[in-house]
Amino acid sequence: ALTLFDVLFSRAISPFPSFLSVEEVMDQASLAAIVRLVLKCRTASIPMGPSISEVEHRVGLGKLEETGVITARELQILTTMAGRVAAPSLLAPGQWLDSVLQRLEFLISPHGEQVSEFEQAVRSAEAAMDLLTRSVGMSSSLPPRALALGGCVLGFISMRALPAEQARPKDVPSSLWDSVLMFWRGGLAKKSTLGVDLDLLAVASCCSPSDLQVWAFRSAQGFHDTIQQGLRNAGNTR
């Protein structure tokens, strides 16, 4: 559901015409329609329970359901996505990351020692994304694309392939940024000669540098909070 929402939101904010605006993508009718489509397209069976319409009534969407607004929005989403509303048509975090790294490699054109440096940075980005997927997980604030690109930034920072200060959002104090980056500092890594900066990574990611900053911060903060909560839980069990 988050993957489908992420794709719809990306299309709504793109410069190309879309059937849905940003406001429409984020309203209750769209969210309900996304859940409906995901449930209808699922391949795994789920235990018997209340029908979709019953659930919609219980959560206060009865009027939208009765007037056909949710059904109409389902059709709009199907039209926008040209029917591609389920896997494997929708990109998972790993697929987002692969496409970005391929474009970045083309832009950098690494040669000589840079080839092995780029391979190490790629492995670091993949490991960071995998770690975030397992520990933080996807959410409305970190949908698949944001999680993948946030992990890419953090992975590059840990390999010193990207200056950490470039990835700090302007409204985040340096002290807070340093604290959430404590697990991502590449202290032992040799400084990279790849010449990657946030602007170049944004070009490869087809987004703005500020988007990358926000996603990197949310990813780092989510991982930091997860670790701290685990430590507190471990302390309480002693």
CSV table of C-alpha atoms in Angstrom, one decimal:
chain,number,residue,atom,x,y,z
A,1,ALA,CA,0.0,0.0,0.0
A,2,LEU,CA,2.9,2.4,0.9
A,3,THR,CA,4.6,1.6,-2.4
A,4,LEU,CA,1.4,2.4,-4.4
A,5,PHE,CA,0.9,5.6,-2.4
A,6,ASP,CA,4.6,6.6,-3.0
A,7,VAL,CA,4.2,6.2,-6.7
A,8,LEU,CA,1.0,8.1,-6.9
A,9,PHE,CA,2.5,10.9,-4.8
A,10,SER,CA,5.6,11.1,-7.0
A,11,ARG,CA,3.4,11.4,-10.1
A,12,ALA,CA,1.3,14.1,-8.5
A,13,ILE,CA,4.3,16.3,-7.7
A,14,SER,CA,6.0,15.7,-11.1
A,15,PRO,CA,5.8,18.3,-13.8
A,16,PHE,CA,3.9,15.9,-16.1
A,17,PRO,CA,0.0,15.9,-16.0
A,18,SER,CA,-1.6,13.5,-13.6
A,19,PHE,CA,-5.2,12.4,-13.0
A,20,LEU,CA,-4.8,13.1,-9.3
A,21,SER,CA,-3.4,16.2,-7.5
A,22,VAL,CA,-1.3,16.0,-4.3
A,23,GLU,CA,-4.3,16.9,-2.2
A,24,GLU,CA,-6.4,14.2,-3.8
A,25,VAL,CA,-3.7,11.5,-3.4
A,26,MET,CA,-3.5,12.3,0.4
A,27,ASP,CA,-7.3,12.5,1.1
A,28,GLN,CA,-9.3,9.8,2.8
A,29,ALA,CA,-10.9,8.5,-0.4
A,30,SER,CA,-7.5,7.8,-2.0
A,31,LEU,CA,-6.1,6.1,1.1
A,32,ALA,CA,-9.2,3.9,1.2
A,33,ALA,CA,-9.0,3.2,-2.5
A,34,ILE,CA,-5.4,2.2,-2.2
A,35,VAL,CA,-6.2,-0.3,0.6
A,36,ARG,CA,-9.0,-1.7,-1.5
A,37,LEU,CA,-6.8,-2.2,-4.5
A,38,VAL,CA,-4.0,-3.8,-2.5
A,39,LEU,CA,-6.5,-6.2,-0.9
A,40,LYS,CA,-8.0,-7.1,-4.2
A,41,CYS,CA,-4.7,-7.7,-5.9
A,42,ARG,CA,-3.1,-9.7,-3.0
A,43,THR,CA,-1.7,-13.1,-3.8
A,44,ALA,CA,-1.5,-14.4,-0.2
A,45,SER,CA,-4.7,-15.5,1.6
A,46,ILE,CA,-5.7,-13.8,4.8
A,47,PRO,CA,-8.0,-15.1,7.6
A,48,MET,CA,-11.7,-14.5,7.2
A,49,GLY,CA,-12.9,-11.3,8.7
A,50,PRO,CA,-15.3,-8.4,8.1
A,51,SER,CA,-15.7,-7.2,4.6
A,52,ILE,CA,-14.0,-4.1,3.2
A,53,SER,CA,-17.2,-2.1,3.3
A,54,GLU,CA,-17.8,-3.1,7.0
A,55,VAL,CA,-14.3,-1.9,7.9
A,56,GLU,CA,-14.8,1.4,6.0
A,57,HIS,CA,-18.0,2.0,8.0
A,58,ARG,CA,-16.2,1.3,11.3
A,59,VAL,CA,-13.5,3.8,10.6
A,60,GLY,CA,-15.9,6.5,9.6
A,61,LEU,CA,-15.7,6.2,5.8
A,62,GLY,CA,-19.3,5.1,5.4
A,63,LYS,CA,-20.5,8.2,3.6
A,64,LEU,CA,-17.7,8.0,1.1
A,65,GLU,CA,-18.4,4.4,0.5
A,66,GLU,CA,-22.2,4.8,0.1
A,67,THR,CA,-21.8,7.7,-2.3
A,68,GLY,CA,-19.4,5.8,-4.5
A,69,VAL,CA,-16.5,8.3,-4.0
A,70,ILE,CA,-14.0,5.5,-3.0
A,71,THR,CA,-15.0,3.4,-6.0
A,72,ALA,CA,-14.6,6.4,-8.4
A,73,ARG,CA,-11.2,7.0,-6.9
A,74,GLU,CA,-10.2,3.4,-7.4
A,75,LEU,CA,-10.9,3.9,-11.1
A,76,GLN,CA,-8.9,7.1,-11.2
A,77,ILE,CA,-5.9,5.4,-9.6
A,78,LEU,CA,-6.2,2.5,-12.0
A,79,THR,CA,-6.2,5.0,-14.9
A,80,THR,CA,-3.3,6.9,-13.5
A,81,MET,CA,-1.2,3.7,-13.0
A,82,ALA,CA,-2.4,2.2,-16.4
A,83,GLY,CA,-3.5,-0.8,-14.4
A,84,ARG,CA,-0.1,-1.4,-12.7
A,85,VAL,CA,-1.2,-1.4,-9.1
A,86,ALA,CA,0.5,-4.5,-7.7
A,87,ALA,CA,3.9,-6.2,-7.7
A,88,PRO,CA,6.0,-6.7,-9.7
A,89,SER,CA,4.9,-3.5,-11.5
A,90,LEU,CA,5.6,-1.4,-8.4
A,91,LEU,CA,9.1,-0.7,-7.3
A,92,ALA,CA,10.4,-2.0,-4.0
A,93,PRO,CA,13.1,-0.1,-2.1
A,94,GLY,CA,15.9,-2.3,-3.6
A,95,GLN,CA,14.7,-1.5,-7.1
A,96,TRP,CA,14.6,2.2,-6.4
A,97,LEU,CA,18.2,2.0,-5.1
A,98,ASP,CA,19.4,-0.1,-8.1
A,99,SER,CA,18.0,2.4,-10.6
A,100,VAL,CA,19.6,5.4,-8.8
A,101,LEU,CA,23.0,3.7,-8.5
A,102,GLN,CA,23.0,2.8,-12.2
A,103,ARG,CA,22.3,6.4,-13.1
A,104,LEU,CA,25.0,7.6,-10.7
A,105,GLU,CA,27.6,5.3,-12.1
A,106,PHE,CA,26.8,6.7,-15.6
A,107,LEU,CA,27.2,10.2,-14.3
A,108,ILE,CA,30.5,9.5,-12.4
A,109,SER,CA,32.0,7.2,-15.0
A,110,PRO,CA,34.5,5.8,-12.4
A,111,HIS,CA,37.9,4.7,-13.6
A,112,GLY,CA,41.0,3.3,-12.1
A,113,GLU,CA,40.9,3.1,-8.3
A,114,GLN,CA,37.5,4.8,-8.4
A,115,VAL,CA,35.9,1.6,-9.7
A,116,SER,CA,36.6,-0.3,-6.4
A,117,GLU,CA,35.6,2.8,-4.4
A,118,PHE,CA,32.3,3.0,-6.2
A,119,GLU,CA,31.7,-0.8,-5.7
A,120,GLN,CA,32.3,-0.3,-1.9
A,121,ALA,CA,30.0,2.7,-1.8
A,122,VAL,CA,27.3,0.6,-3.6
A,123,ARG,CA,27.7,-2.2,-1.1
A,124,SER,CA,27.5,0.3,1.8
A,125,ALA,CA,24.3,1.8,0.3
A,126,GLU,CA,22.7,-1.6,-0.1
A,127,ALA,CA,23.6,-2.6,3.4
A,128,ALA,CA,22.2,0.6,4.8
A,129,MET,CA,19.0,0.2,3.0
A,130,ASP,CA,18.7,-3.4,4.1
A,131,LEU,CA,19.4,-2.4,7.7
A,132,LEU,CA,16.8,0.4,7.6
A,133,THR,CA,14.2,-1.9,6.0
A,134,ARG,CA,14.6,-4.5,8.8
A,135,SER,CA,14.9,-2.1,11.7
A,136,VAL,CA,12.9,1.0,10.9
A,137,GLY,CA,10.6,-0.3,8.1
A,138,MET,CA,8.5,1.6,5.7
A,139,SER,CA,5.9,4.1,6.8
A,140,SER,CA,3.9,7.1,5.6
A,141,SER,CA,6.9,9.3,6.3
A,142,LEU,CA,9.4,6.8,4.9
A,143,PRO,CA,7.7,5.1,1.9
A,144,PRO,CA,9.8,2.8,-0.3
A,145,ARG,CA,11.5,5.4,-2.4
A,146,ALA,CA,12.3,7.6,0.6
A,147,LEU,CA,13.7,4.7,2.6
A,148,ALA,CA,15.9,3.6,-0.3
A,149,LEU,CA,17.3,7.0,-1.0
A,150,GLY,CA,17.7,7.8,2.7
A,151,GLY,CA,19.7,4.6,3.0
A,152,CYS,CA,21.8,5.5,-0.1
A,153,VAL,CA,22.8,8.8,1.5
A,154,LEU,CA,23.6,7.2,4.8
A,155,GLY,CA,25.6,4.4,3.1
A,156,PHE,CA,27.6,6.9,1.2
A,157,ILE,CA,28.3,9.0,4.3
A,158,SER,CA,29.5,5.9,6.2
A,159,MET,CA,32.0,5.3,3.4
A,160,ARG,CA,33.0,9.0,3.3
A,161,ALA,CA,31.8,9.1,-0.3
A,162,LEU,CA,29.5,12.0,0.5
A,163,PRO,CA,30.2,14.8,3.0
A,164,ALA,CA,27.8,14.4,6.0
A,165,GLU,CA,27.2,18.1,6.4
A,166,GLN,CA,25.8,18.4,2.9
A,167,ALA,CA,23.0,16.0,3.9
A,168,ARG,CA,21.9,17.9,6.9
A,169,PRO,CA,18.5,19.6,6.5
A,170,LYS,CA,18.8,23.4,7.0
A,171,ASP,CA,16.3,23.4,9.8
A,172,VAL,CA,18.1,20.6,11.8
A,173,PRO,CA,20.7,21.8,14.3
A,174,SER,CA,24.2,20.4,13.9
A,175,SER,CA,24.1,18.9,17.4
A,176,LEU,CA,20.9,16.9,16.5
A,177,TRP,CA,22.3,15.9,13.1
A,178,ASP,CA,25.6,14.7,14.7
A,179,SER,CA,23.7,12.7,17.4
A,180,VAL,CA,21.5,10.8,14.9
A,181,LEU,CA,24.6,10.1,12.7
A,182,MET,CA,26.6,8.5,15.4
A,183,PHE,CA,26.0,5.0,13.9
A,184,TRP,CA,26.8,6.2,10.4
A,185,ARG,CA,30.2,7.9,10.7
A,186,GLY,CA,32.8,6.3,8.6
A,187,GLY,CA,35.7,7.0,10.9
A,188,LEU,CA,38.0,4.2,9.5
A,189,ALA,CA,37.1,4.6,5.9
A,190,LYS,CA,39.5,6.4,3.5
A,191,LYS,CA,38.1,9.6,2.1
A,192,SER,CA,36.6,8.9,-1.4
A,193,THR,CA,37.9,10.3,-4.6
A,194,LEU,CA,34.6,9.7,-6.4
A,195,GLY,CA,33.6,13.4,-6.2
A,196,VAL,CA,30.0,12.7,-5.3
A,197,ASP,CA,28.1,15.6,-3.8
A,198,LEU,CA,24.4,15.9,-2.8
A,199,ASP,CA,23.5,17.8,-6.0
A,200,LEU,CA,24.9,15.0,-8.2
A,201,LEU,CA,23.1,12.3,-6.1
A,202,ALA,CA,19.9,14.3,-6.4
A,203,VAL,CA,20.2,14.3,-10.2
A,204,ALA,CA,20.7,10.5,-10.2
A,205,SER,CA,17.7,10.2,-7.9
A,206,CYS,CA,15.4,12.5,-10.0
A,207,CYS,CA,14.6,14.5,-6.9
A,208,SER,CA,15.8,17.7,-5.1
A,209,PRO,CA,18.7,17.9,-2.7
A,210,SER,CA,16.3,19.0,0.0
A,211,ASP,CA,14.3,15.8,-0.5
A,212,LEU,CA,17.4,13.7,0.0
A,213,GLN,CA,18.2,15.7,3.2
A,214,VAL,CA,14.8,15.1,4.7
A,215,TRP,CA,14.8,11.4,3.8
A,216,ALA,CA,18.3,10.9,5.1
A,217,PHE,CA,17.5,12.6,8.4
A,218,ARG,CA,14.2,10.6,8.9
A,219,SER,CA,16.1,7.4,8.2
A,220,ALA,CA,19.0,8.2,10.6
A,221,GLN,CA,16.6,9.4,13.3
A,222,GLY,CA,14.4,6.4,12.9
A,223,PHE,CA,17.4,4.0,13.2
A,224,HIS,CA,18.7,6.0,16.2
A,225,ASP,CA,15.4,5.9,18.0
A,226,THR,CA,15.1,2.2,17.3
A,227,ILE,CA,18.5,1.5,18.8
A,228,GLN,CA,17.8,3.7,21.8
A,229,GLN,CA,14.5,2.0,22.4
A,230,GLY,CA,16.2,-1.4,22.2
A,231,LEU,CA,18.7,-0.4,24.8
A,232,ARG,CA,16.0,0.9,27.2
A,233,ASN,CA,14.1,-2.3,26.8
A,234,ALA,CA,17.2,-4.4,27.5
A,235,GLY,CA,17.8,-2.3,30.6
A,236,ASN,CA,14.3,-2.8,31.9
A,237,THR,CA,14.6,-6.6,31.6
A,238,ARG,CA,17.6,-6.8,33.9
